Coordinates of C-alpha atoms and ligand atoms in Angstrom, one line a residue:
X292 CA 45.9 -104.4 -42.0
X293 CA 44.3 -102.0 -44.4
X294 CA 45.1 -98.8 -46.8
X295 CA 43.0 -96.1 -47.1
X296 CA 42.6 -94.3 -50.2
X297 CA 40.1 -91.2 -51.0
X298 CA 39.5 -90.1 -54.8
X299 CA 38.5 -86.5 -55.6
X300 CA 36.2 -86.8 -52.4
X301 CA 33.7 -84.0 -52.2
X302 CA 30.9 -83.2 -49.6
X303 CA 28.4 -80.7 -50.2
X304 CA 25.8 -80.0 -47.2
X305 CA 22.7 -78.8 -47.9
X306 CA 21.0 -77.0 -45.2
X307 CA 17.7 -76.0 -46.4
X308 CA 18.9 -75.5 -50.5
X309 CA 22.0 -73.2 -49.1
X310 CA 24.9 -75.5 -50.4
X311 CA 28.1 -76.1 -48.1
X312 CA 31.3 -77.2 -49.8
X313 CA 32.9 -78.7 -46.5
X314 CA 35.1 -80.6 -48.5
X315 CA 36.3 -80.2 -51.9
X316 CA 38.4 -82.6 -53.9
X317 CA 40.2 -84.5 -51.3
X318 CA 42.7 -87.2 -52.8
X319 CA 44.8 -89.0 -50.3
X320 CA 46.1 -92.3 -49.7
X321 CA 46.8 -93.4 -46.1
X322 CA 49.2 -96.5 -45.6
X323 CA 48.7 -99.5 -44.2
X324 CA 49.8 -99.1 -40.5
X325 CA 50.2 -95.4 -41.0
X326 CA 49.4 -93.3 -38.0
X327 CA 47.9 -90.0 -40.4
X328 CA 46.7 -86.4 -38.5
X329 CA 44.5 -84.2 -40.2
X330 CA 45.4 -80.7 -39.1
X331 CA 43.7 -77.4 -40.0
X332 CA 41.4 -74.4 -38.4
X333 CA 37.8 -74.7 -37.6
X334 CA 35.6 -75.7 -40.0
X335 CA 38.0 -76.7 -42.4
X336 CA 36.6 -80.0 -42.8
X337 CA 38.1 -82.3 -40.8
X338 CA 36.0 -83.8 -39.0
X339 CA 33.5 -84.3 -42.3
X340 CA 37.0 -86.0 -44.1
X341 CA 36.9 -88.5 -40.6
X342 CA 32.9 -89.2 -40.8
X343 CA 33.1 -89.7 -44.8
X344 CA 36.0 -92.4 -43.9
X345 CA 34.0 -94.0 -41.1
X346 CA 30.5 -93.9 -43.4
X347 CA 28.9 -91.9 -41.2
X348 CA 28.6 -89.1 -43.7
X349 CA 27.8 -89.8 -47.7
X350 CA 30.2 -88.6 -50.0
X351 CA 28.6 -86.3 -52.8
X352 CA 31.4 -87.4 -55.0
X353 CA 34.5 -89.4 -55.5
X354 CA 35.2 -92.8 -54.2
X355 CA 36.6 -94.3 -51.0
X356 CA 38.6 -97.7 -50.7
X357 CA 39.6 -99.6 -48.0
X358 CA 42.9 -101.4 -50.1
X359 CA 41.0 -103.0 -53.0
X360 CA 37.4 -102.9 -51.2
X361 CA 35.3 -99.6 -52.3
X362 CA 33.5 -98.7 -49.3
X363 CA 32.2 -95.4 -50.4
X364 CA 28.4 -96.9 -50.4
X365 CA 29.5 -99.4 -47.7
X366 CA 27.3 -99.3 -44.3
X367 CA 29.6 -97.7 -41.2
X368 CA 29.2 -101.4 -39.3
X369 CA 30.5 -103.1 -42.4
X370 CA 33.6 -101.4 -42.5
X371 CA 35.0 -102.6 -39.7
X372 CA 36.2 -98.8 -38.1
X373 CA 36.2 -97.6 -34.8
X374 CA 35.9 -94.2 -34.0
X375 CA 36.5 -92.5 -30.9
X376 CA 35.4 -88.6 -30.5
X377 CA 36.1 -85.9 -28.2
X378 CA 33.2 -86.1 -25.9
X379 CA 33.8 -89.6 -24.7
X380 CA 29.9 -90.6 -25.0
X381 CA 30.0 -93.5 -22.5
X382 CA 27.2 -95.2 -21.5
X383 CA 26.5 -93.1 -17.9
X384 CA 24.6 -96.5 -16.6
X385 CA 26.8 -99.2 -17.3
X386 CA 30.0 -100.4 -15.8
X387 CA 33.2 -99.9 -17.5
X388 CA 33.4 -103.4 -17.7
X389 CA 29.9 -103.3 -19.4
X390 CA 31.1 -100.2 -21.5
X391 CA 34.0 -102.0 -22.9
X392 CA 31.9 -104.7 -23.8
X393 CA 29.4 -103.5 -25.2
X394 CA 30.0 -103.4 -29.1
X395 CA 30.7 -106.7 -28.9
X396 CA 27.8 -108.0 -27.0
X397 CA 25.8 -106.5 -29.9
X398 CA 27.7 -107.6 -33.0
X399 CA 30.4 -110.0 -32.8
X400 CA 28.8 -113.6 -31.9
X401 CA 31.7 -114.1 -29.4
X402 CA 30.4 -116.4 -26.4
X403 CA 30.3 -113.9 -23.2
X404 CA 33.5 -115.8 -21.7
X405 CA 35.6 -114.6 -24.9
X406 CA 34.2 -111.3 -24.4
X407 CA 34.9 -110.9 -20.9
X408 CA 38.6 -112.2 -21.5
X409 CA 38.9 -109.6 -24.8
X410 CA 37.7 -106.8 -22.0
X411 CA 40.4 -107.7 -19.5
X412 CA 42.8 -108.1 -22.2
X413 CA 42.1 -104.1 -23.1
X414 CA 41.3 -103.0 -20.1
X415 CA 45.2 -104.1 -19.1
X416 CA 46.5 -102.9 -22.4
X417 CA 45.1 -99.3 -21.1
X418 CA 46.3 -99.7 -17.5
X419 CA 42.5 -99.4 -16.2
X420 CA 41.6 -103.1 -15.3
X421 CA 41.1 -102.0 -11.5
X422 CA 38.3 -99.5 -12.8
X423 CA 36.1 -102.3 -14.7
X424 CA 33.2 -102.6 -12.1
X425 CA 33.2 -98.6 -11.4
X426 CA 30.6 -96.3 -13.2
X427 CA 32.0 -93.4 -16.0
X428 CA 30.7 -90.7 -13.3
X429 CA 33.4 -91.9 -11.2
X430 CA 35.9 -91.6 -13.5
X431 CA 38.4 -88.6 -14.3
X432 CA 38.4 -87.6 -17.7
X433 CA 41.1 -88.9 -18.7
X434 CA 40.5 -92.2 -17.2
X435 CA 36.7 -91.7 -19.2
X436 CA 38.8 -91.4 -22.6
X437 CA 40.8 -94.6 -21.7
X438 CA 37.3 -96.5 -21.5
X439 CA 36.4 -94.5 -24.7
X440 CA 39.6 -96.0 -26.2
X441 CA 39.3 -99.2 -24.5
X442 CA 35.8 -99.8 -26.2
X443 CA 37.1 -98.8 -29.7
X444 CA 39.8 -101.2 -29.3
X445 CA 38.4 -104.1 -27.8
X446 CA 36.4 -104.8 -31.4
X447 CA 40.0 -105.2 -33.1
X448 CA 39.1 -102.2 -36.0
X449 CA 40.7 -102.2 -39.4
X450 CA 40.8 -98.5 -39.0
X451 CA 40.9 -96.5 -36.2
X452 CA 39.6 -93.2 -36.6
X453 CA 40.0 -90.1 -33.8
X454 CA 38.2 -86.8 -33.8
X455 CA 40.0 -84.2 -31.5
X456 CA 40.3 -86.9 -28.8
X457 CA 42.1 -85.2 -25.7
X458 CA 40.6 -81.7 -26.3
X459 CA 38.7 -81.6 -22.7
X460 CA 41.9 -83.1 -20.6
X461 CA 44.0 -80.5 -19.0
X462 CA 47.4 -79.8 -20.6
X463 CA 49.3 -82.6 -18.8
X464 CA 46.9 -85.6 -18.9
X465 CA 47.1 -84.6 -22.5
X466 CA 50.6 -85.2 -22.9
X467 CA 50.1 -88.4 -21.2
X468 CA 47.2 -89.7 -23.4
X469 CA 49.1 -88.3 -26.4
X470 CA 51.9 -90.9 -25.9
X471 CA 49.5 -93.5 -25.0
X472 CA 47.8 -93.1 -28.2
X473 CA 50.8 -93.6 -29.9
X474 CA 52.1 -96.5 -27.8
X475 CA 48.6 -98.4 -28.7
X476 CA 48.5 -97.5 -32.3
X477 CA 52.2 -98.6 -32.6
X478 CA 51.6 -101.5 -30.3
X479 CA 48.3 -102.7 -32.5
X480 CA 49.7 -101.4 -35.9
X481 CA 45.9 -100.5 -36.8
X482 CA 46.0 -97.4 -39.4
X483 CA 44.9 -94.8 -38.1
X484 CA 43.5 -91.1 -38.8
X485 CA 43.2 -88.4 -36.4
X486 CA 42.1 -85.2 -36.5
X487 CA 42.8 -82.4 -34.7
X488 CA 43.3 -78.3 -35.0
X489 CA 45.8 -78.2 -32.8
X490 CA 49.6 -77.9 -35.1
X491 CA 51.8 -79.1 -31.8
X492 CA 49.6 -82.2 -31.2
X493 CA 49.9 -83.2 -35.1
X494 CA 53.5 -82.3 -35.7
X495 CA 54.1 -84.6 -32.6
X496 CA 52.0 -87.5 -33.4
X497 CA 51.7 -88.1 -37.2
X498 CA 53.4 -90.1 -39.2
X499 CA 52.5 -87.7 -42.0
X500 CA 50.5 -84.6 -41.1
X501 CA 47.6 -83.5 -43.4
X502 CA 46.6 -79.9 -43.8
X503 CA 43.6 -78.5 -44.3
X504 CA 42.2 -75.3 -45.1
X505 CA 38.6 -74.4 -46.2
X506 CA 37.9 -77.9 -47.3
X507 CA 41.0 -78.7 -49.3
X508 CA 44.2 -80.3 -48.6
X509 CA 47.0 -78.5 -48.9
X510 CA 49.8 -80.7 -48.3
X511 CA 50.4 -83.9 -46.7
X512 CA 54.1 -85.0 -45.9
X513 CA 56.2 -85.8 -42.4
X514 CA 56.4 -83.6 -40.1
X515 CA 59.8 -81.8 -40.5
X516 CA 59.1 -81.6 -44.1
X517 CA 55.7 -79.6 -44.0
X518 CA 57.1 -77.7 -41.9
X519 CA 60.6 -77.1 -43.4
X520 CA 59.2 -77.1 -46.6
X521 CA 55.6 -75.5 -46.8
X522 CA 53.7 -75.7 -50.3
X523 CA 52.4 -72.3 -49.5
X524 CA 51.9 -69.5 -46.8
X525 CA 48.7 -71.1 -45.5
X526 CA 50.4 -73.9 -44.4
X527 CA 53.8 -71.8 -43.1
X528 CA 51.8 -69.6 -41.3
X529 CA 49.6 -72.6 -39.5
X530 CA 52.3 -74.3 -38.6
X531 CA 54.8 -73.2 -35.8
X532 CA 54.2 -71.3 -32.4
X533 CA 54.2 -68.3 -33.0
X534 CA 53.6 -68.0 -36.3
X535 CA 56.5 -67.2 -39.0
X536 CA 56.4 -63.9 -39.9
X537 CA 55.2 -62.5 -43.1
X538 CA 56.8 -59.3 -44.7
X539 CA 55.0 -58.0 -48.0
X540 CA 58.2 -57.0 -50.1
X541 CA 59.1 -55.1 -53.2
X542 CA 61.8 -57.0 -55.1
X543 CA 63.9 -55.1 -57.2
X544 CA 67.4 -57.2 -58.7
X545 CA 70.7 -55.6 -59.9
X546 CA 73.5 -57.9 -61.6
X547 CA 74.5 -58.9 -58.4
X548 CA 71.9 -59.0 -55.8
X549 CA 68.4 -59.2 -55.5
X550 CA 66.4 -56.8 -52.8
X551 CA 63.5 -57.0 -51.1
X552 CA 61.9 -53.8 -49.5
X553 CA 59.5 -54.1 -46.9
X554 CA 56.9 -51.4 -46.3
X555 CA 58.7 -47.7 -45.4
X556 CA 60.9 -50.1 -42.8
X557 CA 63.9 -52.0 -44.3
X558 CA 65.4 -53.6 -47.1
X559 CA 67.0 -56.9 -47.5
X560 CA 69.7 -57.3 -50.2
X561 CA 70.8 -61.1 -51.0
X562 CA 73.3 -62.3 -53.4
X563 CA 71.8 -63.5 -56.4
X564 CA 73.1 -66.7 -56.1
X565 CA 71.6 -67.0 -53.2
X566 CA 68.2 -66.9 -54.2
X567 CA 66.0 -68.9 -56.4
X568 CA 65.9 -67.6 -60.1
X569 CA 62.4 -67.2 -60.3
X570 CA 62.0 -64.9 -57.4
X571 CA 63.4 -61.8 -59.4
X572 CA 60.9 -62.2 -62.0
X573 CA 58.4 -60.9 -59.3
X574 CA 58.1 -57.5 -58.9
X575 CA 56.8 -58.2 -54.9
X576 CA 57.1 -60.7 -53.2
X577 CA 56.1 -62.5 -49.6
X578 CA 59.1 -62.8 -47.5
X579 CA 58.7 -65.3 -44.6
X580 CA 60.7 -66.0 -41.3
X581 CA 60.5 -68.1 -38.2
X582 CA 60.6 -66.3 -35.5
X583 CA 63.5 -69.2 -33.7
X584 CA 65.3 -67.7 -36.8
X585 CA 65.6 -64.0 -36.0
X586 CA 68.6 -63.5 -33.2
X587 CA 69.7 -60.0 -31.8
X588 CA 73.0 -58.7 -32.5
X589 CA 75.0 -55.8 -30.8
X590 CA 74.7 -53.8 -34.2
X591 CA 73.8 -54.0 -37.7
X592 CA 71.3 -55.9 -39.0
X593 CA 67.4 -54.6 -38.4
X594 CA 67.2 -52.0 -35.6
X595 CA 63.6 -52.3 -33.9
X596 CA 62.4 -51.8 -30.8
X597 CA 60.7 -54.0 -28.3
X598 CA 56.9 -54.0 -27.7
X599 CA 55.8 -57.0 -25.8
X600 CA 57.9 -59.9 -23.9
X601 CA 56.2 -63.3 -23.1
X602 CA 58.2 -65.2 -20.7
X603 CA 57.8 -68.9 -22.0
X604 CA 60.8 -70.0 -19.2
X605 CA 63.8 -71.0 -21.2
X606 CA 63.2 -68.5 -23.9
X607 CA 60.8 -65.3 -24.4
X608 CA 58.6 -64.6 -26.9
X609 CA 59.5 -60.7 -28.6
X610 CA 57.1 -58.5 -30.4
X611 CA 59.0 -56.4 -32.2
X612 CA 58.2 -53.3 -34.3
X613 CA 60.4 -52.1 -37.1
X614 CA 58.6 -49.0 -38.5
X615 CA 55.1 -50.4 -39.6
X616 CA 56.1 -54.2 -39.6
X617 CA 55.7 -56.4 -36.7
X618 CA 58.0 -58.9 -36.0
X619 CA 57.6 -61.7 -33.7
X620 CA 61.2 -63.5 -32.3
X621 CA 62.1 -66.3 -29.7
X622 CA 64.7 -65.4 -27.7
X623 CA 67.0 -67.2 -25.1
X624 CA 65.6 -66.1 -21.9
X625 CA 69.1 -65.3 -20.8
X626 CA 68.7 -62.1 -22.3
X627 CA 66.7 -59.8 -20.5
X628 CA 64.4 -57.4 -22.5
X629 CA 61.5 -55.0 -21.8
X630 CA 59.1 -53.5 -23.5
X631 CA 61.0 -50.0 -25.2
X632 CA 63.8 -51.5 -25.5
X633 CA 65.9 -51.0 -29.0
X634 CA 67.5 -54.3 -30.2
X635 CA 68.5 -55.5 -33.4
X636 CA 67.7 -58.5 -35.0
X637 CA 69.3 -60.6 -37.6
X638 CA 69.1 -63.9 -39.8
X639 CA 70.6 -65.7 -42.3
X640 CA 69.5 -65.9 -45.6
X641 CA 68.9 -69.2 -46.2
X642 CA 66.2 -69.1 -43.5
X643 CA 64.2 -66.8 -45.4
X644 CA 61.0 -68.3 -47.3
X645 CA 59.5 -66.8 -50.1
X646 CA 56.1 -66.6 -51.7
X647 CA 53.9 -65.6 -54.9
X648 CA 52.0 -62.8 -53.4
X649 CA 48.9 -63.7 -54.8
X650 CA 48.4 -67.2 -54.7
X651 CA 50.6 -67.6 -51.6
X652 CA 52.6 -70.5 -53.2
X653 CA 55.9 -71.0 -51.9
X654 CA 58.7 -69.8 -54.6
X655 CA 61.5 -70.6 -51.6
X656 CA 61.3 -72.6 -48.6
X657 CA 64.1 -73.5 -45.8
X658 CA 65.7 -76.6 -47.1
X659 CA 66.0 -75.7 -50.4
X660 CA 67.4 -72.3 -49.8
X661 CA 70.4 -74.2 -48.6
X662 CA 73.0 -73.3 -50.9
X663 CA 76.4 -73.4 -48.9
X664 CA 76.4 -75.9 -46.0
X665 CA 79.5 -74.6 -44.8
X666 CA 79.2 -70.7 -45.4
X667 CA 75.9 -69.3 -44.8
X668 CA 75.5 -66.1 -46.6
X669 CA 74.6 -63.2 -44.5
X670 CA 72.0 -60.8 -45.3
X671 CA 72.6 -57.4 -45.6
X672 CA 70.3 -55.6 -44.0
X673 CA 70.6 -51.8 -44.0
X674 CA 67.3 -49.6 -42.7
X675 CA 67.2 -46.2 -44.5
X676 CA 64.2 -45.2 -41.8
Ligands
ATP158 N1 25.3 -81.5 -40.9 C1 25.9 -80.4 -41.2 N2 25.4 -79.6 -42.2 C2 25.7 -78.3 -42.7 N3 26.6 -78.0 -42.7 C3 27.8 -78.9 -41.8 C4 27.2 -79.7 -41.4 N4 28.5 -80.4 -40.7 C5 29.4 -79.1 -41.3 N5 29.2 -78.4 -41.8 C6 29.7 -77.4 -42.2 O1 31.1 -78.0 -42.8 C7 31.9 -76.9 -42.9 C8 33.0 -78.0 -42.1 O2 32.7 -79.0 -40.9 P1 33.5 -79.9 -40.4 O3 32.8 -80.3 -38.8 O4 34.1 -80.7 -40.7 O5 34.9 -78.6 -40.0 P2 36.3 -79.3 -38.5 O6 37.5 -79.2 -39.1 O7 35.9 -80.6 -37.9 O8 36.0 -78.1 -37.8 P3 36.3 -78.0 -36.1 O9 38.0 -78.1 -36.0 O10 35.4 -76.7 -35.4 O11 36.1 -79.5 -35.6 C9 32.1 -76.3 -42.0 O12 32.0 -74.8 -42.4 C10 30.4 -76.8 -41.0 O13 29.9 -75.4 -41.0
MG159 MG1 35.7 -81.2 -36.2

């Protein structure tokens, strides 16, 4: 079993002398047997990071260790990693059997009989034992991806690397394969690093989720932690669908309350005890609230107008306008709403997130905002407009 340690890892590509800093100062420890997911928008450096762990890409700075072994300059073949890509990259003229056994024949030194046995065991594990004599073009996308997984795990890797392996599959198949990969990983207990730009997939699969943006690691932690306690506005906005609402607000402190004034629309006033002490040191803050934390109330709250309703089945995503501000809410679909309706929305103060307006650093997040478990303080919301 293997742990992976990246220390101050940096990657600068230099196409035609124009340096592209793809990964900057990356420190991360991946535990033995862990399933770690790198997630972030396109171009944030996920694939580059994975390829550096595999040894397919050199590092510009820093070191990579597998346990105590410095593998920074070790060739891919000698690292004992197996990698699965988005395009399955199967050999088109070989049967499934030959595809899965190819790597073993090339480098393992096992006898033909041993190879055959391992190929069959692997195929059984993946439920593709009946396809062993088929050609890749006879297989569905999901079956091809299983073969690609088989080709990787048959070699009994010390580290399993997966780069968006499910992106080419339709939604239903993707869900099935997600579960399949998680089951396999638990069975094999192999340290795995998985890359995706899909935050839902990251949250569903990862023991821990590492959120990247613009080549930098923003935060790493268990899914519920990065969701409830995002380190900054980027992480808060990236995780969760639809995204967190952000309102740029002026802060005014009085003796008993701290008041947030949104842009020409509404004011939220909260008692001092229910907000972190540092919040009142700012003139302006970014206030965040998740769509699922907004509720409809008959009166009071913030008066808004419905602009768009998206039916999602058991709930609707409702877009609301309050003056210049747009809010998104997730509302139970029993409540019938249509564009133009006027509704009042409310929320608990403990569900507010606060961020520094310039750096985006979190000042207050959900679980740390929980002051009184038994009696959640209600927001006192008024709308002068
Ligand atoms: N071989 C290369 N030469 C030059 N620049 C590169 C090379 N590979 C990647 N880059 C650049 O490095 C940055 C990170 O790319 P990378 O492929 O790691 O992103 P990613 O997070 O995997 O994105 P995606 O979600 O689109 O796959 C991007 O700006 C990209 O254009
Ligand atoms: Mg990529």
